[in-house]
XYZ file of C-alpha atoms in Angstrom:
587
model
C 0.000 0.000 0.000
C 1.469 3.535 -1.056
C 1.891 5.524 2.058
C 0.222 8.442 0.501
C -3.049 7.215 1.282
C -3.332 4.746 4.004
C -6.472 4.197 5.538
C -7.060 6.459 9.023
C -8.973 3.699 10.763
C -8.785 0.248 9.880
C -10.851 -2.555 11.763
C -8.821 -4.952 14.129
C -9.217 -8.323 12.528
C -6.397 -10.636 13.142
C -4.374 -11.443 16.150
C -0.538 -12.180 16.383
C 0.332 -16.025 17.325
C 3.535 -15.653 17.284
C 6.695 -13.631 16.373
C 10.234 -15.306 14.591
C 12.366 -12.370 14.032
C 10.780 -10.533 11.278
C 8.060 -12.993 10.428
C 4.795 -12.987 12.074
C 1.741 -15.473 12.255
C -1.317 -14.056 12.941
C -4.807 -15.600 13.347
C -8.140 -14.465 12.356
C -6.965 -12.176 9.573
C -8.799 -11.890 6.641
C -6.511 -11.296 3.782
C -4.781 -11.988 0.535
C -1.258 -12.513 -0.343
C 0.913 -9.507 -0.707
C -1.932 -7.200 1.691
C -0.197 -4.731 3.425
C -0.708 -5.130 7.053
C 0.375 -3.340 10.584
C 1.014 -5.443 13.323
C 1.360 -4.905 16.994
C 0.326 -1.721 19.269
C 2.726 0.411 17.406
C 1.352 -0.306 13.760
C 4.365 -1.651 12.200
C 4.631 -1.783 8.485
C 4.336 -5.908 7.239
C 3.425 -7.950 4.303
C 1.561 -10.950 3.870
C 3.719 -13.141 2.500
C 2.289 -16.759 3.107
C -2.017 -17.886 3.942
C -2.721 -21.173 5.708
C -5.755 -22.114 6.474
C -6.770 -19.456 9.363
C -3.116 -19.026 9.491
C -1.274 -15.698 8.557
C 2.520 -14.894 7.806
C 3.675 -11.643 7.364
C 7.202 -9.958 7.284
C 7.739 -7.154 9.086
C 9.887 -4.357 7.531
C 10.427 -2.703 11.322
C 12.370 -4.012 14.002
C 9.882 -6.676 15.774
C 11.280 -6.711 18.899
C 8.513 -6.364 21.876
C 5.882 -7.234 19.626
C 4.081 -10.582 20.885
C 1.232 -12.651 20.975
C -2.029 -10.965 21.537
C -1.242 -8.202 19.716
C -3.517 -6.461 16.636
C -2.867 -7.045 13.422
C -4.960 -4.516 10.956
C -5.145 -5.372 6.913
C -5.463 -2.233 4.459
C -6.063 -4.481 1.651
C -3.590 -2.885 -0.606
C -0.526 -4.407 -1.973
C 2.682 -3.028 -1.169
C 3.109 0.129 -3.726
C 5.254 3.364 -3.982
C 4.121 7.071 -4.209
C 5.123 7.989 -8.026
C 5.150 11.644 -8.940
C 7.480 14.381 -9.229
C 9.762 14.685 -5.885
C 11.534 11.709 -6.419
C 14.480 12.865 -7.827
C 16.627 14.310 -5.465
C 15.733 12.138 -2.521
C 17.056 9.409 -0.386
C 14.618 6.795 0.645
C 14.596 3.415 2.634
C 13.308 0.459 1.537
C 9.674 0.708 1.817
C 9.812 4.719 -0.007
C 9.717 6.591 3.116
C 11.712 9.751 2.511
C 14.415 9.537 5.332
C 14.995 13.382 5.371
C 11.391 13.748 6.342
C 11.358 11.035 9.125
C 14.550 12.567 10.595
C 12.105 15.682 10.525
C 9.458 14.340 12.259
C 11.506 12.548 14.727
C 14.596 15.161 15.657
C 16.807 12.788 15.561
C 18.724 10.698 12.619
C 17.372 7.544 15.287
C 13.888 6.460 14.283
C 11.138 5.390 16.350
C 9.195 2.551 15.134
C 5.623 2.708 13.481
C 7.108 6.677 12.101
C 5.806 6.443 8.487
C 5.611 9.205 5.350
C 4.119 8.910 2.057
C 7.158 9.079 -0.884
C 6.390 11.981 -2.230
C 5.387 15.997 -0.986
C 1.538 15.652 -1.276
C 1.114 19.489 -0.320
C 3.964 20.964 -2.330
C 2.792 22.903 -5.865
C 4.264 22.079 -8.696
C 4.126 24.163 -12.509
C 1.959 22.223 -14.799
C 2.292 22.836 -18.257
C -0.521 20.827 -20.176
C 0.521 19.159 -23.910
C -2.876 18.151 -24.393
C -6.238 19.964 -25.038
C -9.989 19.697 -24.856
C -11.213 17.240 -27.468
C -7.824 15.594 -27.559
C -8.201 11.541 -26.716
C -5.905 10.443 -24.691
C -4.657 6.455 -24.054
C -2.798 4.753 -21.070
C 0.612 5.916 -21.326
C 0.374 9.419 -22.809
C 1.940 12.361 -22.122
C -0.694 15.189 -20.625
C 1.329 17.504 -19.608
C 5.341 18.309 -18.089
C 6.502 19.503 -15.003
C 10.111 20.952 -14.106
C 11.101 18.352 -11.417
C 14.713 19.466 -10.699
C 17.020 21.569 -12.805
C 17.753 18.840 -15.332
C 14.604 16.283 -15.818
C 11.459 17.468 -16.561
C 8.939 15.238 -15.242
C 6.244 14.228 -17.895
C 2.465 13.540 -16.269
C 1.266 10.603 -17.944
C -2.099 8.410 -17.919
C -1.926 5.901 -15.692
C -1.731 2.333 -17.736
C -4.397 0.986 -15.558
C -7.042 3.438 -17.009
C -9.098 3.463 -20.019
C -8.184 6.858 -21.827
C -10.707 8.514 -23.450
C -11.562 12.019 -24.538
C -10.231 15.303 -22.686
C -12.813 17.293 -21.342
C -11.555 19.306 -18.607
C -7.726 20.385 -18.366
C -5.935 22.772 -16.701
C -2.284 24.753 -16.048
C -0.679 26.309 -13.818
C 0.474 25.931 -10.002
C -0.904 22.554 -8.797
C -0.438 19.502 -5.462
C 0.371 16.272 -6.432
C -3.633 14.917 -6.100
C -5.464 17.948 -7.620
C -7.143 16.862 -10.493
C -5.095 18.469 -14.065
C -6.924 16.576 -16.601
C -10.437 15.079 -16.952
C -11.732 12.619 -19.178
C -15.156 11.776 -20.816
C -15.698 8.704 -18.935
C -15.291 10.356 -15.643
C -11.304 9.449 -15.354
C -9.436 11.919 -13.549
C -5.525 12.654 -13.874
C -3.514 13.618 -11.015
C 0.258 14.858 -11.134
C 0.398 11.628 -8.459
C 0.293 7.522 -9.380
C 0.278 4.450 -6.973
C 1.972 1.013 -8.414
C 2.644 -2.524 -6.769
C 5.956 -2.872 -6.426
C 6.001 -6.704 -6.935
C 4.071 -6.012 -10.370
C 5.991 -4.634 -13.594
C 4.175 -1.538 -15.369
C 2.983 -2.643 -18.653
C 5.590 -1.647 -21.982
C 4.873 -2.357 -25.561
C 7.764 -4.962 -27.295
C 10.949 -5.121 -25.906
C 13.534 -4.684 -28.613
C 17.541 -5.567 -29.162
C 19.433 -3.158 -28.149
C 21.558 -0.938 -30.076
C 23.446 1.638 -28.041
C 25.643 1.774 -25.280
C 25.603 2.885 -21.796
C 28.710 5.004 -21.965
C 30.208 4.912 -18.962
C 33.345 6.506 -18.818
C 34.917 3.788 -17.621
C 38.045 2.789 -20.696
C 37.926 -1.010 -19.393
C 33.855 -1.253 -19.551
C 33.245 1.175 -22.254
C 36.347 -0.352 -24.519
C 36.542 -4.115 -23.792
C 32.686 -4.657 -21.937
C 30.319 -2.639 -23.101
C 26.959 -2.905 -21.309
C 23.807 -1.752 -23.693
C 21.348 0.792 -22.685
C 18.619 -1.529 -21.163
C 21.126 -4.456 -20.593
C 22.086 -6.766 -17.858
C 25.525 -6.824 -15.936
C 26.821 -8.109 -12.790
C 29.724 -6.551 -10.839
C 30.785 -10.024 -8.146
C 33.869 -9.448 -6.436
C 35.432 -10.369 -2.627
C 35.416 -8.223 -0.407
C 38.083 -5.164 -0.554
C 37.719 -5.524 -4.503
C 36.225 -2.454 -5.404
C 32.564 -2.971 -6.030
C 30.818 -0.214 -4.661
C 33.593 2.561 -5.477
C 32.307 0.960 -9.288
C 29.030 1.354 -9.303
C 29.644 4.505 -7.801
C 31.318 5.715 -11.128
C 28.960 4.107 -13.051
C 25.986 6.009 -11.140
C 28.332 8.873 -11.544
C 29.452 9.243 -14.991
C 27.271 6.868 -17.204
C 25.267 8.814 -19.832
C 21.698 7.740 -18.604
C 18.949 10.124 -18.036
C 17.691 9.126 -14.726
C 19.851 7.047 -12.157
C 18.134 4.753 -9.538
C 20.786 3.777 -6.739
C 19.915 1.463 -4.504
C 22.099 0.795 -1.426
C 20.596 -2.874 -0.627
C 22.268 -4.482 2.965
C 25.583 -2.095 2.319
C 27.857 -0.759 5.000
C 26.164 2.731 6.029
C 29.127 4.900 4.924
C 29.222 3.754 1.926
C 25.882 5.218 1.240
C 26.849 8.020 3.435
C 29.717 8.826 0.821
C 27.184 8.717 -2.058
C 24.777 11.477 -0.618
C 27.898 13.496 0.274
C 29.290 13.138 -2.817
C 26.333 13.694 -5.393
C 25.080 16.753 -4.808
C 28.791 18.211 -4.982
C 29.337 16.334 -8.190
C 28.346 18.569 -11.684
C 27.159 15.907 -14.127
C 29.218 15.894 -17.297
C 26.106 15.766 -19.790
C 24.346 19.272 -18.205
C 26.868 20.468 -15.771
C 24.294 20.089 -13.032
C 24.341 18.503 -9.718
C 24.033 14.340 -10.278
C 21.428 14.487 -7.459
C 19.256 16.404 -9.939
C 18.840 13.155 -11.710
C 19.488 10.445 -9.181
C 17.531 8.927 -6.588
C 18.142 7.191 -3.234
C 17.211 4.076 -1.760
C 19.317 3.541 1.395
C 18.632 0.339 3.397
C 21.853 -0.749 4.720
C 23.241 -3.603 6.193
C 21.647 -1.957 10.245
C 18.219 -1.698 9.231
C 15.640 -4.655 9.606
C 16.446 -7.004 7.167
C 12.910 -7.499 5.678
C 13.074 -4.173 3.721
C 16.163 -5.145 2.677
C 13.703 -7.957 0.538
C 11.326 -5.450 -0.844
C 14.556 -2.053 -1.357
C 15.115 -3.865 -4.884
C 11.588 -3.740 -6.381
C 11.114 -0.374 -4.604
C 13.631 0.810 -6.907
C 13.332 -0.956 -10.186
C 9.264 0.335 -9.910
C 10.630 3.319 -9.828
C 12.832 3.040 -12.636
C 10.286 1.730 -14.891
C 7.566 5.056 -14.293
C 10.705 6.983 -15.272
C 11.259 4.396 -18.270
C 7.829 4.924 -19.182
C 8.339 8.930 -19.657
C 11.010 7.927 -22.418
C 14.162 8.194 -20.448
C 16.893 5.731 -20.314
C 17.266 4.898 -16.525
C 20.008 3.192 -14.655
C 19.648 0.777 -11.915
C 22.728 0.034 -9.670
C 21.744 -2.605 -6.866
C 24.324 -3.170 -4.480
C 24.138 -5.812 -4.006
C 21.668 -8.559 -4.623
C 24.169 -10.967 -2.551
C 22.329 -9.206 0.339
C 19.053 -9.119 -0.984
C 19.240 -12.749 -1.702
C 20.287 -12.729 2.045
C 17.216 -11.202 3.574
C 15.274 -13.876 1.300
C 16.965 -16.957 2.746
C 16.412 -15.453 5.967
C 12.546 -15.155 5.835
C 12.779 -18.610 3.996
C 14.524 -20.280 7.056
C 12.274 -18.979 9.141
C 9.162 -19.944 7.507
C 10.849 -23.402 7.590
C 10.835 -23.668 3.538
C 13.085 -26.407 2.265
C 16.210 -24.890 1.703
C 18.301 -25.008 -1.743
C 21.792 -24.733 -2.240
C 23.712 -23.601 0.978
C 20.400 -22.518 2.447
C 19.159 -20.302 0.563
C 15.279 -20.730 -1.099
C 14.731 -22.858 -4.284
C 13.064 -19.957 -5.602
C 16.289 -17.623 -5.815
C 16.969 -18.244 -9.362
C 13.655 -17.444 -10.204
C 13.435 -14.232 -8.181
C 16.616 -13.195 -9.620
C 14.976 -13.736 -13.404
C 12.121 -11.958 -12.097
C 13.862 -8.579 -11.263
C 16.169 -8.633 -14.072
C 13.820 -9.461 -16.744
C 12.385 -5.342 -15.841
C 15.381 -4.430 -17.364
C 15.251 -3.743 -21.288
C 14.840 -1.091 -23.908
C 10.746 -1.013 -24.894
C 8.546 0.191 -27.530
C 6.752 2.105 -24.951
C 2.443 1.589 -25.081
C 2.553 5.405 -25.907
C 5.112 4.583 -29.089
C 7.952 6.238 -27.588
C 10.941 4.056 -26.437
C 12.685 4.077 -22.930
C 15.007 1.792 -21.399
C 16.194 0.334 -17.688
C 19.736 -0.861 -17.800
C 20.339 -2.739 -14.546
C 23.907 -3.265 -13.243
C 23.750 -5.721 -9.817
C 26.715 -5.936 -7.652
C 27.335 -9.543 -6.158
C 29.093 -10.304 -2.884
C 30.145 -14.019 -2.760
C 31.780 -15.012 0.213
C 35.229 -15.470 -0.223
C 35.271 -14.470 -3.717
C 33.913 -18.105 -4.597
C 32.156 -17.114 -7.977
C 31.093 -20.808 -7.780
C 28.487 -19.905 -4.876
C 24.930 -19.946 -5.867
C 23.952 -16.058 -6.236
C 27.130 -15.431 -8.561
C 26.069 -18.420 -10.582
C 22.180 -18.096 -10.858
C 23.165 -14.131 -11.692
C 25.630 -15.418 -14.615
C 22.953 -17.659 -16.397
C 21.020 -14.384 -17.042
C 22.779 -11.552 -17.129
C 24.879 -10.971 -20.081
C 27.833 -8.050 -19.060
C 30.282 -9.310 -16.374
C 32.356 -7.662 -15.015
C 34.203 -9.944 -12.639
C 37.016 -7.889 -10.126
C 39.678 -9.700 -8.681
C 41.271 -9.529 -5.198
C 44.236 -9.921 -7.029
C 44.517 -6.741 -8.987
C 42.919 -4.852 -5.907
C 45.684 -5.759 -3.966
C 48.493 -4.994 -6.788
C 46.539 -1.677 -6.421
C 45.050 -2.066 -10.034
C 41.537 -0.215 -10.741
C 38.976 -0.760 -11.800
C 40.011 -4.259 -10.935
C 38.297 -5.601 -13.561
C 39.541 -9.119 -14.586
C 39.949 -8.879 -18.378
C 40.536 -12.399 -18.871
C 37.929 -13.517 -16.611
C 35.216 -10.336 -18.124
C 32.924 -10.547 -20.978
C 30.160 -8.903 -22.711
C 27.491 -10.401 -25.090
C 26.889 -6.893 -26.534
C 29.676 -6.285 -28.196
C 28.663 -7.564 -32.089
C 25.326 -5.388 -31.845
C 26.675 -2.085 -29.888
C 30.061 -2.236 -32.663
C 28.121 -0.233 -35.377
C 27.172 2.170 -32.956
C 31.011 2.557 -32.072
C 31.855 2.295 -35.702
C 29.609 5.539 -36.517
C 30.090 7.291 -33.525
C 33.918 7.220 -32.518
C 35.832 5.556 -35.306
C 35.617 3.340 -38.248
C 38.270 0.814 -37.018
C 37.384 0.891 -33.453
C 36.268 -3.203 -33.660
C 39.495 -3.967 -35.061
C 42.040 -1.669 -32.435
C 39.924 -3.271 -29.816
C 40.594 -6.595 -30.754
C 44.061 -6.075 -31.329
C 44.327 -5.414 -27.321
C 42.379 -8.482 -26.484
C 44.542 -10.587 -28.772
C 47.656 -8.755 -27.299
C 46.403 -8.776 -23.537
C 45.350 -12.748 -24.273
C 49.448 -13.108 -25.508
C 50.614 -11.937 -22.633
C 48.779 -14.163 -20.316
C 49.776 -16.988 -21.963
C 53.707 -15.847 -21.585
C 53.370 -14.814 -18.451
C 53.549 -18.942 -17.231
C 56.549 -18.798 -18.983
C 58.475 -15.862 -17.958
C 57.408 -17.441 -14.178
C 59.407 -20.565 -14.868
C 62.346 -19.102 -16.944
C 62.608 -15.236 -16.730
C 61.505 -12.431 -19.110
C 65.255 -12.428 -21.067
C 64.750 -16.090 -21.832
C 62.283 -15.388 -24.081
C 62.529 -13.949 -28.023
C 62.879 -10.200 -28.654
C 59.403 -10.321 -30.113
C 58.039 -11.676 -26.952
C 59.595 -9.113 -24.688
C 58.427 -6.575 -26.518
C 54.655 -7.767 -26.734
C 55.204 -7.825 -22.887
C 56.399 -4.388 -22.839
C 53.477 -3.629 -24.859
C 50.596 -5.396 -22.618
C 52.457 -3.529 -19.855
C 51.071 -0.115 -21.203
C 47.802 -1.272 -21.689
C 47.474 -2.676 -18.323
C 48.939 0.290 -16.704
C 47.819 3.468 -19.390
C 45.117 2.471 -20.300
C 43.102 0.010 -18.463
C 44.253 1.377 -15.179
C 41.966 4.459 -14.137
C 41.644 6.956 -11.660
C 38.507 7.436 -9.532
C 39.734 10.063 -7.790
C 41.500 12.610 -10.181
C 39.281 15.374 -10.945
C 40.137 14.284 -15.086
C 40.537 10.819 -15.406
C 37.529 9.722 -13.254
C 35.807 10.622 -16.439
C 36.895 9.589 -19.907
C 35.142 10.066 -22.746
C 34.902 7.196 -25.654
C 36.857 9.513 -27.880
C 39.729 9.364 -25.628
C 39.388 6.040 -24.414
C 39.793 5.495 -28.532
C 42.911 7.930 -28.892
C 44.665 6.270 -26.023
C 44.435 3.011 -27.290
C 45.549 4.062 -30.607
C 48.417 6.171 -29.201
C 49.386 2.664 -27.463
C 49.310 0.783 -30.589
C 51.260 3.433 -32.623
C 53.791 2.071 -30.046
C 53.194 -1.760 -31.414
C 53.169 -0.916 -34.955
C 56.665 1.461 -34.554
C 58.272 -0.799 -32.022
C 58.248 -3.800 -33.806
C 59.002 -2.095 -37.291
C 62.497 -0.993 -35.862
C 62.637 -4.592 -34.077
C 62.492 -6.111 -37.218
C 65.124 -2.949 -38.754
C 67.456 -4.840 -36.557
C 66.979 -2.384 -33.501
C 67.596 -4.093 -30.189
C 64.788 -4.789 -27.668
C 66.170 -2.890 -25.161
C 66.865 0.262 -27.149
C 62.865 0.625 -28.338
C 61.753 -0.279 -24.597
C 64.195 2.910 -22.926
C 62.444 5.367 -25.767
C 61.893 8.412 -23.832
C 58.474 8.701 -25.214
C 57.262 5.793 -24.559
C 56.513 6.272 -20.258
C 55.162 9.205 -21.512
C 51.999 6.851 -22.269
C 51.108 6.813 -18.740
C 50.213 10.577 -18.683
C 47.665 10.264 -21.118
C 44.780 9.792 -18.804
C 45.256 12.459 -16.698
C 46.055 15.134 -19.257
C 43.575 17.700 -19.645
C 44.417 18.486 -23.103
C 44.518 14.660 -24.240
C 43.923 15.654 -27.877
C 47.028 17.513 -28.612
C 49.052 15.549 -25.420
C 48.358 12.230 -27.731
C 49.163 14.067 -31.220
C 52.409 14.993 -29.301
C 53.124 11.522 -28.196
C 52.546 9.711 -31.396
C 54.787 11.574 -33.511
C 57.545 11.532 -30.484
C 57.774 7.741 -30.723
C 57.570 7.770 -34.363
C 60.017 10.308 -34.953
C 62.367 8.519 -31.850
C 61.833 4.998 -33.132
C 62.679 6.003 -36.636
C 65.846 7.296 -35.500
C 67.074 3.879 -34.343
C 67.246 2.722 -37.639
């Protein structure tokens, strides 16, 4: 049930039996699966989750402790739904969509009390409406009535809720307007409001989903230029611990070209989150130059609060995701991580006494998984436009043990992975993206976007560093057992080569103001400067010029600047014809 309009009195009718952590049994309770209940003397938040007989089970998204038998339980008779509507953007929310900067209003304190609840959105604040439609005009689900300047750089587009009929404008209006005044009015007696409810366990209706096309640019070199991820694609982040997955999808929230960003910080360490909100609004986003909270919103349920919510934070947030989605933006999802999420599902599953899968957790976790991924996509929207969800889920295996079920269940369906290894974290190597490990099923439909966009040849350079990064790793057993100088002068140089790759180019920056950042063009330019090196090197190798002579070059370290130079354009020109004219020399 959206908080926005719960019921002021409800009748008592069920009673608690007994209490199991968050799960509750009541008796008496007349209700259907997925009501949204409160339970106890305080009125805490729950959902029905399981109906036996006269029997009741709920989880409880509030800390349960002092509840007990005896107790009221009251049903609303709602599912479990979010407030959409403009406000979202901008705002940090827990797991259930109650805006935490309101709570720590209402409260005094950054501590809350239980039972403390607040409907997602500003009900009372006015917002401009400017109407696109007119009297006469018929309207469907899924149009566009009217826009509304949500923050500085998204403006929020009213639509017709896809559970009504549509039908002829009658009545419409403009100007200064709450979130449940009526804007729009309909022959058959529908009204529009600025404000929409939606289940959260139930996707919004789209039209076709379709192949995508075009990539999320990230920023990133080692995503963008070996794994691309399309906009309204799949991708999983698993790493240990220490690995770097939430400084990722931090960039990735940060710097990838998306419209609308949907973070959602699901069982996480509290600072963590706490350096996201301190960090956004600071941040200017590099499409409009504006704050990244302008287009981002929150969902903070970390690892301290009650581990139900922690279930229901991931379709909070991909609901949310798909109302923006259905205004024609591309949205981003970052879930971090669903290893906690699938967590807080073997922990209600254990205590409902299911029968437990693989190392406990419930036989329906690969099916859950499917279920929230499969919102992801790029649609033919109902109202013909086209929007798109791309969903990036961080995984937490224990150990690192990719073999563990939620790593394994997450590779079978999504199709970018990005696997980090403890290895190259510790070596002090980021992103620490595994590139022999890594792959992307996107790559043969995103290259003729890369092709038009950034350069002709960019399939062929890129495969040149896989083949080149692949060579190394297969020399690298052998320079373990007999040394680098064992091996031919073509060898050692290829070495010398992967070396600068590794180190200039897939190597990057998170915290320098320019190379957190880098655009495709330069991501292209670097690699090309890199293999201007190759094509040189080994032309005055095979001139006769010793190994050692082309690998002390003084332009060649040179290659690690590029990154971090602000003018890469001419900084690259400059290095290119150094090495040429330097190599050429040799010979």
């Amino acid at each position: 049930m959206s908080q926005a309009e719960q019921t002021e009195t409800v009748d008592e009718d069920g009673v608690i039996e007994s209490v199991s952590g968050p799960v509750v049994t009541a008796t008496d309770l007349d209700a259907r699966m997925n009501d949204v209940v409160y339970v106890g003397d305080e009125g805490l938040m729950g959902e029905v989750i399981e109906i036996e007989g006269n029997l009741t089970t709920i989880q409880v998204y509030e800390e349960t402790s002092g509840v007990g038998p005896g107790e009221p339980v009251e049903n609303t008779g709602e599912p479990l739904s979010v407030d959409l509507g403009p406000g979202m953007l901008d705002s940090i929310y827990d797991g259930v969509q109650r805006p935490l900067d309101v709570l720590e209003d209402k409260m005094g304190t950054a501590f809350l009390d239980r039972g403390v609840d607040a409907p997602g959105i500003d009900l009372e604040k006015e917002w401009e409406f400017e109407p696109e439609v007119a009297e006469g005009d018929v309207v469907e689900p899924g149009d566009i009535v009217g826009v509304v300047p949500e923050t500085v750089t998204i403006e929020h587009k009213v639509m017709v809720p896809p559970d009504y009929e549509g039908g002829e404008v009658t009545s419409v209006e403009s100007g200064e307007f709450s979130v449940e005044e009526t804007i729009v009015e309909l022959d058959n007696g529908e009204e529009i409001q600025m404000h929409q409810e939606w289940p959260v366990r139930e996707a919004r209706p789209a039209g076709d989903k379709e192949t995508p096309t075009e990539p999320l640019v990230t920023g990133q070199r080692v995503q963008d230029g070996l794994f691309p991820l399309a906009k309204g694609g799949t991708a999983a982040i698993p790493g240990p611990f220490g690995s770097g997955k939430t400084v990722t999808q931090q960039q990735l929230a940060k710097w990838s070209d998306a419209d609308i960003v949907v973070y959602i910080g699901c069982g996480e360490r509290g600072n963590e989150m706490t350096e996201v909100i301190e960090d956004f609004p600071e941040l200017p986003d590099p499409q409009t130059g504006n704050p990244l909270m302008a287009r981002t919103c929150l969902i903070a349920n970390t690892s301290n609060m009650p581990v139900a919510a922690r279930e229901s934070c991931i379709y909070t947030g991909i609901t949310i995701a798909e109302y923006y989605r259905d205004m024609g933006y591309d949205v981003a999802l970052m879930a971090d991580s669903t290893s906690r999420w699938a967590e807080a599902m073997r922990e209600i599953s254990s205590r409902l006494e299911e029968m437990p899968g693989e190392e406990g957790y419930p036989a329906y976790l690969a099916a859950s998984l499917s279920e929230f991924y499969e919102r992801a996509g790029k649609f033919q929207l109902i109202n013909g436009d086209e929007g798109s969800i791309s969903v990036v889920g961080a995984v937490s295996p224990p150990g690192g043990d990719f073999s563990e079920p939620v790593t394994q269940n997450t590779l079978r369906i999504v199709k970018t992975f990005w696997a980090l290894d403890a290895d190259l974290a510790e070596r002090r190597h980021f992103p620490s993206i595994d590139w022999n490990e890594s792959y992307s099923l996107y790559k043969d439909q995103l290259d003729p976007w890369w092709e038009d966009n950034i350069a002709g040849d960019w399939s062929d350079v890129r495969q040149w560093a896989v083949d080149v990064l692949d060579e190394e790793d297969e020399l690298q057993e052998i320079v373990q057992l007999v040394g680098k100088d064992a091996l031919p002068e073509d060898q050692q140089l290829t070495l010398e080569i992967a070396r600068y790759l590794r180190e200039a180019w897939l190597q990057q920056n998170a915290l320098h103001d320019v190379d957190t950042y880098c655009e495709p063009e330069k991501t292209y330019r670097m690699l090309t400067a890199i293999k201007t090196f190759n094509d040189e090197a080994f032309e005055a190798l095979e001139a006769g010029v010793p190994v050692d002579e082309i690998q002390n070059v003084d332009a060649a370290p040179r290659l690690n600047r590029m990154g971090t130079a602000e003018e890469w354009n001419e900084f690259i020109d400059e290095i290119e014809d150094d090495l040429k004219e330097q190599l050429r020399a040799l010979y």
